[in-house]
Amino acid sequence: MRDAENFIASQTVIETAPLVPELRLHLATEITPIWQATEAHLAEMNIEPPFWAFAWPGSQLLARFILDNPALVQGRIVLDFACGGGLAGIAAARSGAAGVLANDIDPLALQAAQINAALNGVGLTRLEGSIIGTLPKADLLLCGDVCYNQQMADQIIPWLRHCATRMEVWMADPGRPYAPKDGIETLSVMELPTTMELESRTARETRLCRILPLPA
């Protein structure tokens, strides 16, 4: 665990995301080694691509919406699915959630999420491994930026709709073609700044929606 903490600290700087200046995170920037490393170099070190080191548009919009509408999470058990650095879950914890579960298949992401939570004076409970196909014990499931390819969307969307029969499900997505277009209820839409390195453009319209269950 100490090695993971040292790696995260050495590869990032403490910054704030553009849409959520209230929260501090360990992030990769143009000056940090992990930003400059190639995928081949990371593979040589047996390190997964550091998705946790960036404040992706979906997680920023989720966090902003939660901080602006704290009553929607207060007293609820919140699950931050594919949490990355934990931004959405941290916002929920700061807004009065009864408990926050952070899930990611990358153990380093879970470590980063816990470090980021501590940096903001809140706690998260780690939920390790893939939970797709299960029915988590939560009142609200949050996910952002998960429809980055067709294969992932085909796996995740039916599961999210199944989860929506037992809990509320919110998804934020920056306009990717694989995100669901039907069976959703829009909660917020914003134009978010991003980078050419991450998104091949400087801004993306990002939508937060409630995923509706399949009709009975």
Short mmCIF file of C-alpha atoms in Angstrom, two decimals:
data_model
loop_
_atom_site.label_atom_id
_atom_site.label_comp_id
_atom_site.label_asym_id
_atom_site.label_seq_id
_atom_site.Cartn_x
_atom_site.Cartn_y
_atom_site.Cartn_z
CA MET A 1 0.00 0.00 0.00
CA ARG A 2 2.83 2.38 0.85
CA ASP A 3 4.46 1.69 -2.54
CA ALA A 4 1.16 2.55 -4.26
CA GLU A 5 0.84 5.77 -2.27
CA ASN A 6 4.40 6.75 -3.14
CA PHE A 7 3.82 5.99 -6.82
CA ILE A 8 0.64 8.08 -6.93
CA ALA A 9 2.34 10.99 -5.14
CA SER A 10 5.38 10.88 -7.43
CA GLN A 11 3.37 10.70 -10.65
CA THR A 12 0.81 13.44 -9.95
CA VAL A 13 0.37 16.89 -8.52
CA ILE A 14 -2.45 18.14 -6.29
CA GLU A 15 -4.80 20.16 -8.48
CA THR A 16 -8.49 20.96 -8.89
CA ALA A 17 -10.69 20.02 -11.84
CA PRO A 18 -12.10 22.97 -13.85
CA LEU A 19 -15.74 22.28 -12.98
CA VAL A 20 -15.16 21.34 -9.34
CA PRO A 21 -12.73 23.81 -7.74
CA GLU A 22 -13.96 22.83 -4.25
CA LEU A 23 -12.25 19.43 -4.39
CA ARG A 24 -8.53 18.69 -4.58
CA LEU A 25 -7.21 15.63 -6.41
CA HIS A 26 -3.96 13.94 -7.31
CA LEU A 27 -3.94 14.57 -11.08
CA ALA A 28 -1.58 14.07 -13.98
CA THR A 29 -0.62 17.26 -15.79
CA GLU A 30 1.70 18.14 -18.64
CA ILE A 31 4.58 18.34 -16.16
CA THR A 32 4.08 14.94 -14.49
CA PRO A 33 5.87 11.76 -15.61
CA ILE A 34 2.73 9.65 -15.97
CA TRP A 35 1.24 12.14 -18.47
CA GLN A 36 4.39 11.88 -20.55
CA ALA A 37 4.71 8.09 -20.36
CA THR A 38 3.65 6.04 -23.38
CA GLU A 39 1.37 3.02 -23.08
CA ALA A 40 4.33 0.81 -24.04
CA HIS A 41 6.37 2.24 -21.17
CA LEU A 42 3.52 1.66 -18.71
CA ALA A 43 3.15 -1.92 -19.97
CA GLU A 44 6.85 -2.52 -19.34
CA MET A 45 6.28 -1.45 -15.71
CA ASN A 46 3.15 -3.67 -15.51
CA ILE A 47 0.95 -0.62 -14.85
CA GLU A 48 -2.56 -0.19 -16.21
CA PRO A 49 -3.28 3.02 -18.16
CA PRO A 50 -3.71 5.65 -15.41
CA PHE A 51 -7.36 6.54 -15.99
CA TRP A 52 -7.52 7.42 -12.28
CA ALA A 53 -5.07 10.28 -12.76
CA PHE A 54 -7.42 12.42 -14.85
CA ALA A 55 -10.64 14.29 -14.06
CA TRP A 56 -12.76 12.99 -16.96
CA PRO A 57 -15.75 15.07 -18.18
CA GLY A 58 -18.37 12.63 -16.87
CA SER A 59 -16.96 12.48 -13.36
CA GLN A 60 -16.69 16.27 -13.25
CA LEU A 61 -20.33 16.73 -14.25
CA LEU A 62 -21.47 14.13 -11.72
CA ALA A 63 -19.51 15.85 -8.96
CA ARG A 64 -20.77 19.31 -9.93
CA PHE A 65 -24.40 18.17 -10.01
CA ILE A 66 -24.08 16.46 -6.63
CA LEU A 67 -22.42 19.44 -4.96
CA ASP A 68 -25.11 21.74 -6.36
CA ASN A 69 -27.93 19.37 -5.31
CA PRO A 70 -26.76 17.77 -2.03
CA ALA A 71 -30.29 16.80 -0.93
CA LEU A 72 -30.34 14.20 -3.72
CA VAL A 73 -27.61 12.15 -2.02
CA GLN A 74 -28.02 13.00 1.65
CA GLY A 75 -28.64 9.93 3.81
CA ARG A 76 -28.17 7.53 0.88
CA ILE A 77 -25.67 4.76 0.21
CA VAL A 78 -23.88 5.80 -2.98
CA LEU A 79 -21.82 3.56 -5.25
CA ASP A 80 -19.19 5.20 -7.46
CA PHE A 81 -18.80 2.56 -10.20
CA ALA A 82 -15.56 2.59 -12.26
CA CYS A 83 -14.57 5.33 -9.85
CA GLY A 84 -11.12 6.17 -11.19
CA GLY A 85 -9.78 8.80 -8.81
CA GLY A 86 -13.06 8.88 -6.93
CA LEU A 87 -14.22 12.40 -7.79
CA ALA A 88 -17.97 11.66 -7.95
CA GLY A 89 -17.90 9.57 -4.79
CA ILE A 90 -15.96 12.25 -2.92
CA ALA A 91 -18.57 14.83 -3.94
CA ALA A 92 -21.30 12.53 -2.61
CA ALA A 93 -19.47 12.05 0.68
CA ARG A 94 -18.97 15.81 1.02
CA SER A 95 -22.68 16.33 0.33
CA GLY A 96 -23.90 14.11 3.17
CA ALA A 97 -24.22 10.60 1.74
CA ALA A 98 -24.70 8.01 4.48
CA GLY A 99 -21.88 5.98 2.93
CA VAL A 100 -19.91 5.83 -0.30
CA LEU A 101 -18.65 2.66 -1.99
CA ALA A 102 -15.86 3.09 -4.53
CA ASN A 103 -15.49 0.35 -7.14
CA ASP A 104 -12.87 -0.11 -9.85
CA ILE A 105 -11.13 -3.10 -11.41
CA ASP A 106 -7.77 -1.29 -11.07
CA PRO A 107 -6.43 -1.55 -7.49
CA LEU A 108 -4.29 1.54 -8.06
CA ALA A 109 -7.44 3.52 -8.88
CA LEU A 110 -9.00 2.44 -5.58
CA GLN A 111 -5.86 3.52 -3.74
CA ALA A 112 -5.94 6.88 -5.54
CA ALA A 113 -9.63 7.30 -4.69
CA GLN A 114 -8.94 6.71 -1.00
CA ILE A 115 -5.99 9.11 -1.02
CA ASN A 116 -8.10 11.75 -2.77
CA ALA A 117 -10.94 11.21 -0.30
CA ALA A 118 -8.59 11.73 2.64
CA LEU A 119 -7.27 14.86 0.96
CA ASN A 120 -10.84 16.22 1.06
CA GLY A 121 -11.61 15.09 4.60
CA VAL A 122 -14.00 12.26 3.74
CA GLY A 123 -13.87 8.48 3.58
CA LEU A 124 -14.73 5.88 0.95
CA THR A 125 -15.20 2.13 1.29
CA ARG A 126 -13.32 0.10 -1.32
CA LEU A 127 -15.26 -2.42 -3.38
CA GLU A 128 -12.72 -4.39 -5.38
CA GLY A 129 -13.04 -6.33 -8.63
CA SER A 130 -15.74 -6.44 -11.28
CA ILE A 131 -19.29 -6.07 -9.96
CA ILE A 132 -20.99 -6.18 -13.36
CA GLY A 133 -23.81 -8.71 -13.18
CA THR A 134 -24.40 -8.25 -9.46
CA LEU A 135 -26.99 -6.13 -7.65
CA PRO A 136 -24.95 -3.89 -5.36
CA LYS A 137 -26.39 -2.82 -2.02
CA ALA A 138 -26.76 0.87 -2.74
CA ASP A 139 -29.45 3.51 -3.13
CA LEU A 140 -27.72 5.40 -5.92
CA LEU A 141 -25.20 4.19 -8.51
CA LEU A 142 -22.96 6.75 -10.20
CA CYS A 143 -20.90 6.15 -13.33
CA GLY A 144 -19.14 8.42 -15.77
CA ASP A 145 -17.20 7.99 -19.01
CA VAL A 146 -17.82 4.23 -19.20
CA CYS A 147 -19.17 3.99 -22.77
CA TYR A 148 -15.82 4.52 -24.45
CA ASN A 149 -16.27 1.61 -26.88
CA GLN A 150 -19.08 -0.58 -28.20
CA GLN A 151 -17.97 -3.70 -26.35
CA MET A 152 -17.95 -1.93 -22.99
CA ALA A 153 -21.30 -0.26 -23.62
CA ASP A 154 -22.92 -3.55 -24.65
CA GLN A 155 -21.74 -5.08 -21.38
CA ILE A 156 -22.53 -2.23 -19.03
CA ILE A 157 -25.82 -0.71 -20.24
CA PRO A 158 -28.03 -3.83 -19.76
CA TRP A 159 -26.52 -4.28 -16.30
CA LEU A 160 -27.20 -0.65 -15.38
CA ARG A 161 -30.81 -1.03 -16.49
CA HIS A 162 -31.09 -4.12 -14.30
CA CYS A 163 -29.62 -2.18 -11.37
CA ALA A 164 -32.17 0.58 -12.04
CA THR A 165 -34.94 -1.80 -10.97
CA ARG A 166 -33.52 -1.70 -7.41
CA MET A 167 -31.75 1.65 -7.13
CA GLU A 168 -31.37 5.00 -8.86
CA VAL A 169 -28.68 5.02 -11.58
CA TRP A 170 -26.97 8.14 -12.92
CA MET A 171 -24.64 8.12 -15.91
CA ALA A 172 -22.57 11.02 -17.26
CA ASP A 173 -21.12 10.79 -20.75
CA PRO A 174 -19.28 13.29 -22.98
CA GLY A 175 -21.17 12.57 -26.19
CA ARG A 176 -19.72 9.21 -27.07
CA PRO A 177 -21.66 7.33 -29.81
CA TYR A 178 -22.00 4.20 -27.67
CA ALA A 179 -23.89 5.87 -24.80
CA PRO A 180 -27.64 5.14 -24.59
CA LYS A 181 -29.96 7.51 -26.45
CA ASP A 182 -33.28 6.03 -25.29
CA GLY A 183 -34.59 4.95 -21.92
CA ILE A 184 -32.91 7.83 -20.14
CA GLU A 185 -33.99 11.00 -18.33
CA THR A 186 -31.66 13.99 -18.72
CA LEU A 187 -30.64 15.67 -15.46
CA SER A 188 -27.99 18.14 -16.66
CA VAL A 189 -26.06 19.13 -19.79
CA MET A 190 -22.89 21.23 -19.78
CA GLU A 191 -20.04 22.11 -22.11
CA LEU A 192 -16.87 21.05 -20.32
CA PRO A 193 -13.28 22.02 -21.08
CA THR A 194 -10.99 19.11 -21.88
CA THR A 195 -7.63 18.55 -23.56
CA MET A 196 -6.50 17.47 -26.99
CA GLU A 197 -4.42 14.72 -25.37
CA LEU A 198 -7.45 13.11 -23.70
CA GLU A 199 -10.36 13.91 -26.00
CA SER A 200 -8.83 15.23 -29.25
CA ARG A 201 -10.71 18.48 -28.67
CA THR A 202 -10.74 21.34 -26.17
CA ALA A 203 -14.37 21.02 -25.05
CA ARG A 204 -17.11 18.40 -24.97
CA GLU A 205 -20.84 18.66 -24.37
CA THR A 206 -21.40 16.29 -21.48
CA ARG A 207 -24.78 14.90 -20.43
CA LEU A 208 -25.86 13.55 -17.06
CA CYS A 209 -28.89 11.27 -17.22
CA ARG A 210 -30.88 8.88 -15.10
CA ILE A 211 -30.86 5.37 -16.54
CA LEU A 212 -34.38 3.94 -16.61
CA PRO A 213 -35.12 0.25 -16.08
CA LEU A 214 -36.38 -1.84 -18.95
CA PRO A 215 -40.18 -1.91 -19.18
CA ALA A 216 -41.76 -4.87 -17.40
#
